[in-house]
Coordinates of C-alpha atoms in Angstrom, one line a residue:
M188 CA -11.6 113.3 252.9
A189 CA -11.9 111.4 249.7
L190 CA -9.8 112.5 246.7
R191 CA -11.3 114.2 243.7
I192 CA -10.1 112.0 240.8
I193 CA -10.1 112.3 237.0
F194 CA -9.9 108.8 235.6
M195 CA -8.4 108.2 232.2
G196 CA -8.6 104.8 230.5
T197 CA -10.2 103.0 227.5
P198 CA -10.2 99.2 227.3
D199 CA -11.6 96.6 229.6
F200 CA -8.2 96.3 231.3
S201 CA -8.9 99.8 232.9
V202 CA -12.4 99.1 234.2
P203 CA -11.5 97.3 237.5
T204 CA -9.4 100.3 238.5
L205 CA -12.1 102.8 237.8
E206 CA -14.6 100.6 239.8
A207 CA -12.1 100.1 242.7
L208 CA -11.5 103.8 243.1
A209 CA -15.2 104.6 243.1
D210 CA -16.0 101.7 245.5
A211 CA -13.2 103.1 247.8
G212 CA -15.3 106.2 248.2
H213 CA -13.2 108.6 246.1
E214 CA -15.1 111.2 244.0
I215 CA -14.6 110.5 240.3
V216 CA -15.3 113.9 238.9
A217 CA -14.7 113.0 235.3
V218 CA -13.7 110.1 233.1
Y219 CA -11.6 110.6 229.9
S220 CA -11.7 107.8 227.3
Q221 CA -10.9 107.4 223.6
P222 CA -13.8 108.5 221.3
P223 CA -16.4 105.9 220.2
R224 CA -15.0 103.8 217.3
P225 CA -16.8 102.2 214.3
A226 CA -17.8 98.6 214.9
G227 CA -20.2 95.9 213.6
R228 CA -20.0 94.0 210.4
R229 CA -20.1 97.1 208.2
G230 CA -18.4 99.5 210.6
L231 CA -21.4 101.8 210.7
E232 CA -22.1 101.7 214.4
L233 CA -20.1 103.8 216.8
V234 CA -19.3 101.9 220.0
K235 CA -18.3 103.5 223.2
S236 CA -15.2 102.1 225.0
P237 CA -15.5 99.7 228.0
V238 CA -14.4 102.5 230.3
H239 CA -16.9 104.9 228.7
Q240 CA -19.7 102.4 229.3
A241 CA -18.7 101.7 232.9
A242 CA -18.6 105.4 233.7
E243 CA -22.0 105.9 232.3
R244 CA -23.4 103.1 234.4
R245 CA -22.2 105.0 237.4
G246 CA -23.4 108.3 236.2
I247 CA -19.9 109.8 235.8
P248 CA -19.5 112.4 233.1
V249 CA -17.3 111.2 230.2
F250 CA -15.0 113.3 227.9
T251 CA -13.6 112.0 224.7
P252 CA -11.2 114.5 223.1
V253 CA -9.2 113.2 220.2
N254 CA -6.1 114.8 221.8
F255 CA -5.3 117.7 224.1
R256 CA -3.8 120.1 221.6
A257 CA -6.8 122.5 221.8
E258 CA -6.5 125.0 224.7
E259 CA -10.2 124.6 225.4
D260 CA -9.7 120.9 226.1
R261 CA -6.8 121.6 228.5
E262 CA -8.8 124.3 230.2
A263 CA -11.8 121.9 230.6
F264 CA -9.4 119.4 232.2
R265 CA -8.1 121.9 234.7
A266 CA -11.7 123.2 235.4
H267 CA -12.5 119.9 237.1
A268 CA -10.4 121.1 240.0
A269 CA -9.3 117.5 240.7
D270 CA -6.8 116.4 243.3
V271 CA -5.2 113.8 241.0
A272 CA -5.5 112.1 237.7
V273 CA -5.3 108.3 237.4
V274 CA -4.3 106.8 234.0
V275 CA -4.7 103.2 233.0
A276 CA -4.3 102.2 229.3
Y277 CA -5.8 105.5 228.1
G278 CA -4.2 105.4 224.7
L279 CA -2.8 108.9 224.4
L280 CA 0.6 110.5 225.3
L281 CA -0.3 113.2 227.7
P282 CA 1.2 116.7 227.3
E283 CA 2.7 118.5 230.3
A284 CA -0.4 120.7 230.6
I285 CA -2.4 117.6 231.6
L286 CA 0.4 116.0 233.7
T287 CA 0.4 119.2 235.8
G288 CA -3.3 119.9 235.5
T289 CA -4.3 118.5 238.9
R290 CA -3.1 119.4 242.4
L291 CA -1.1 116.1 242.9
G292 CA -0.3 115.2 239.3
C293 CA -1.0 112.0 237.3
Y294 CA -0.5 108.4 238.5
N295 CA -0.3 105.5 236.0
G296 CA -1.1 101.9 236.4
H297 CA 1.4 100.1 234.2
A298 CA 1.6 96.3 233.5
S299 CA 5.2 95.5 234.0
L300 CA 8.1 95.6 236.5
L301 CA 9.6 98.9 235.4
P302 CA 12.0 99.8 234.0
R303 CA 11.6 96.5 232.1
W304 CA 9.0 96.8 229.4
R305 CA 8.2 100.5 229.2
G306 CA 5.7 101.2 226.4
A307 CA 2.7 99.9 224.6
A308 CA 2.7 96.1 224.8
P309 CA 4.3 95.0 228.1
I310 CA 2.1 92.0 228.7
Q311 CA 2.8 90.4 225.3
R312 CA 6.5 91.3 225.3
A313 CA 7.1 89.9 228.8
I314 CA 5.7 86.5 227.7
M315 CA 7.4 86.5 224.3
A316 CA 10.7 87.1 226.0
G317 CA 10.2 84.2 228.4
D318 CA 10.1 86.2 231.6
G319 CA 9.2 84.2 234.6
E320 CA 7.7 87.2 236.5
T321 CA 6.0 90.5 235.8
G322 CA 3.6 92.7 237.7
M323 CA 1.6 95.9 238.1
M324 CA 3.2 99.1 239.1
V325 CA 1.7 102.5 240.2
M326 CA 4.0 105.3 239.1
K327 CA 3.8 109.1 239.1
M328 CA 3.9 110.2 235.5
D329 CA 6.4 112.6 234.0
K330 CA 7.2 113.7 230.4
G331 CA 9.1 110.5 229.6
L332 CA 7.6 107.2 228.4
D333 CA 6.9 105.3 231.6
T334 CA 9.9 106.9 233.2
G335 CA 8.4 108.3 236.4
P336 CA 9.1 107.3 240.0
V337 CA 7.4 104.1 241.2
A338 CA 5.0 104.2 244.2
L339 CA 3.7 100.6 244.6
T340 CA 4.4 97.2 243.0
H341 CA 2.4 93.9 242.8
R342 CA 4.4 91.0 241.4
V343 CA 2.8 88.1 239.4
A344 CA 4.6 84.8 238.6
M345 CA 4.1 83.5 235.1
G346 CA 3.8 79.7 234.5
E347 CA 5.5 78.3 231.4
N348 CA 2.1 77.9 229.6
M349 CA 0.5 81.2 230.7
T350 CA -1.0 83.1 227.8
A351 CA -1.2 86.9 227.3
G352 CA -5.0 86.6 227.8
A353 CA -4.6 84.9 231.2
L354 CA -1.9 87.4 232.3
H355 CA -4.0 90.3 231.2
D356 CA -6.9 89.2 233.4
A357 CA -4.7 88.6 236.4
L358 CA -3.0 92.0 236.1
M359 CA -6.3 93.7 235.4
Q360 CA -7.7 92.7 238.8
A361 CA -4.5 93.3 240.7
G362 CA -4.2 96.7 239.1
G363 CA -7.5 97.9 240.6
A364 CA -6.7 96.9 244.1
L365 CA -3.1 98.3 243.8
M366 CA -4.3 101.7 242.6
A367 CA -7.0 101.9 245.3
E368 CA -4.3 101.3 247.9
A369 CA -2.0 103.9 246.3
M370 CA -4.7 106.6 246.3
G371 CA -5.6 105.8 249.9
R372 CA -2.0 106.3 250.9
L373 CA -1.7 109.4 248.7
E374 CA -4.7 110.9 250.5
A375 CA -3.0 110.2 253.8
G376 CA 0.2 111.8 252.6
E377 CA 2.0 108.4 253.0
L378 CA 2.7 107.3 249.4
P379 CA 6.4 106.6 248.8
L380 CA 8.1 107.4 245.5
T381 CA 11.2 105.6 244.3
Q382 CA 13.1 106.6 241.1
Q383 CA 13.4 103.8 238.6
A384 CA 16.8 102.1 238.1
E385 CA 18.9 103.3 235.2
E386 CA 19.9 99.8 234.1
G387 CA 17.5 97.1 232.8
V388 CA 15.5 99.4 230.6
L389 CA 13.6 97.6 227.8
Y390 CA 10.8 98.9 225.5
A391 CA 7.7 97.0 224.7
A392 CA 7.0 98.1 221.2
K393 CA 3.5 97.7 219.8
I394 CA 2.9 94.3 218.2
D395 CA 3.3 94.5 214.5
K396 CA 1.2 92.3 212.2
A397 CA 4.4 91.3 210.4
E398 CA 5.8 89.5 213.5
T399 CA 2.7 87.4 214.2
R400 CA 3.6 84.6 211.8
I401 CA 5.1 81.5 213.5
D402 CA 8.7 80.7 212.5
F403 CA 9.2 77.0 213.3
S404 CA 12.9 77.3 212.5
K405 CA 13.4 79.0 215.9
P406 CA 14.0 77.0 219.1
A407 CA 10.8 75.4 220.5
K408 CA 10.9 77.6 223.7
D409 CA 10.9 80.7 221.5
V410 CA 8.1 79.3 219.3
H411 CA 6.0 78.4 222.4
N412 CA 6.6 81.9 224.0
H413 CA 5.7 83.6 220.7
I414 CA 2.4 81.6 220.5
R415 CA 1.3 82.2 224.1
G416 CA 2.5 85.9 224.0
L417 CA 0.1 86.6 221.1
S418 CA -2.9 84.6 222.5
P419 CA -5.7 85.3 222.1
F420 CA -5.0 88.5 220.2
P421 CA -3.8 89.2 217.6
G422 CA -2.9 85.5 217.5
A423 CA 0.2 83.7 216.1
W424 CA -0.4 81.8 212.9
F425 CA 0.9 79.4 210.2
E426 CA -0.3 78.5 206.8
L427 CA -2.0 75.1 206.1
P428 CA -3.3 73.9 202.7
I429 CA -7.1 73.5 203.1
A430 CA -9.2 72.5 200.1
G431 CA -6.3 73.1 197.8
K432 CA -5.3 76.6 198.9
P433 CA -3.2 77.9 201.8
E434 CA -5.2 79.3 204.7
R435 CA -4.1 81.0 207.9
V436 CA -4.5 79.0 211.1
K437 CA -4.1 80.8 214.5
V438 CA -2.6 78.9 217.4
L439 CA -4.1 79.9 220.7
A440 CA -2.3 77.5 222.9
S441 CA 0.8 75.2 222.7
E442 CA 3.2 73.3 224.9
R443 CA 6.8 72.2 224.8
A444 CA 7.1 68.6 223.5
G445 CA 10.6 67.4 223.9
D446 CA 14.1 68.4 222.8
D447 CA 15.4 65.3 220.9
V448 CA 14.1 66.0 217.4
S449 CA 15.9 65.4 214.1
K450 CA 13.2 66.3 211.5
P451 CA 13.3 69.6 209.6
A452 CA 11.6 72.6 211.2
G453 CA 7.9 72.7 210.6
T454 CA 7.5 68.9 210.1
V455 CA 4.4 67.4 211.7
L456 CA 5.8 64.6 213.8
D457 CA 2.6 62.6 214.9
D458 CA -1.2 62.6 214.9
R459 CA -1.3 65.1 217.9
L460 CA 0.1 68.1 216.0
T461 CA 3.5 67.9 217.5
I462 CA 5.7 70.1 215.2
A463 CA 9.5 70.0 214.8
C464 CA 11.3 73.3 215.5
G465 CA 14.8 74.5 214.9
Q466 CA 15.6 72.9 218.3
G467 CA 13.1 70.6 220.0
A468 CA 9.3 70.5 219.2
V469 CA 6.0 72.1 220.2
R470 CA 2.6 70.6 220.4
L471 CA -0.3 72.8 219.1
V472 CA -3.0 72.5 221.7
R473 CA -5.7 74.9 220.5
L474 CA -6.3 76.3 217.0
Q475 CA -8.7 78.5 215.1
K476 CA -9.3 78.7 211.3
A477 CA -10.2 82.0 209.8
G478 CA -13.9 82.6 210.4
G479 CA -14.1 79.5 212.7
K480 CA -14.3 79.0 216.4
P481 CA -11.4 78.0 218.6
L482 CA -11.0 74.2 218.8
D483 CA -8.9 71.8 220.8
A484 CA -6.3 70.0 218.6
A485 CA -8.3 66.7 218.5
D486 CA -11.5 68.5 217.3
F487 CA -9.5 70.6 214.8
L488 CA -8.0 67.4 213.3
R489 CA -11.4 65.8 212.9
G490 CA -12.4 68.5 210.5
T491 CA -9.0 69.3 209.1
P492 CA -6.8 66.2 208.8
V493 CA -3.0 66.9 209.1
S494 CA -0.8 64.0 208.5
A495 CA 2.6 63.2 210.0
G496 CA 5.3 64.2 207.6
E497 CA 3.6 67.3 206.3
V498 CA 5.6 70.5 206.6
L499 CA 3.8 73.6 207.9
G500 CA 4.4 77.0 206.4

């Protein structure tokens, strides 16, 4: 017998899991997603989330409550008579009435190796911290923030130049297959649950705009991890004088460029955008001016010359 599943998710990261569950033969009785948001140049058009659109393509009914404070929304959730709820990047903290509103509870697909990086931005924080490994986990949700017992784990190695965008895509695909396996084992009554360790807890706070500026006074490894952890969104940036005024330039890719550097932090060392850091140097590989398209360093320099000896802000 297939499970009756309520799926709860919002961004493109969640879509492969929804599709994997449906393709596995489970009955997706309802999809919950964040309400349509204003978009377009003037913000006048309301755009449905990627999960909302994916559900509609499959003919699955979609619900978009702002929250679950109203009893009528909680009752509507229970009325689906689902076996289980699956949650992947939904965007709301769920009250106990929802966590217990299905026969088997709620299972979450989380993009870290819990208990490391509980919270909102585990992909970015893992890279910014220089972790060499992360993964996807399926856990049974409880009232805490990503504190529930873990069912299944898929580990992913991170190369030293891997960006948050590349890791996002790898985990997105792994997450769908992992959740489909978990729900198959849950259906068979064979899904293990293991309590998380009490040590090693770290919280992945939401990325604040104030921390996106590049600080070249830090060691090169930290600058490089900062850049790739924020690529492609929201993007780490520095200021560069262009046409007589400072403009923000995002750095979408970088690489370590040696440790023996004696110039002040922020100094441009050559014609390849190698920049001195507090210790060592980084090479800026791919950049984007405000309103422009992403460019490799050589193409960027053809339109925006940057000379050796300049100091970046």
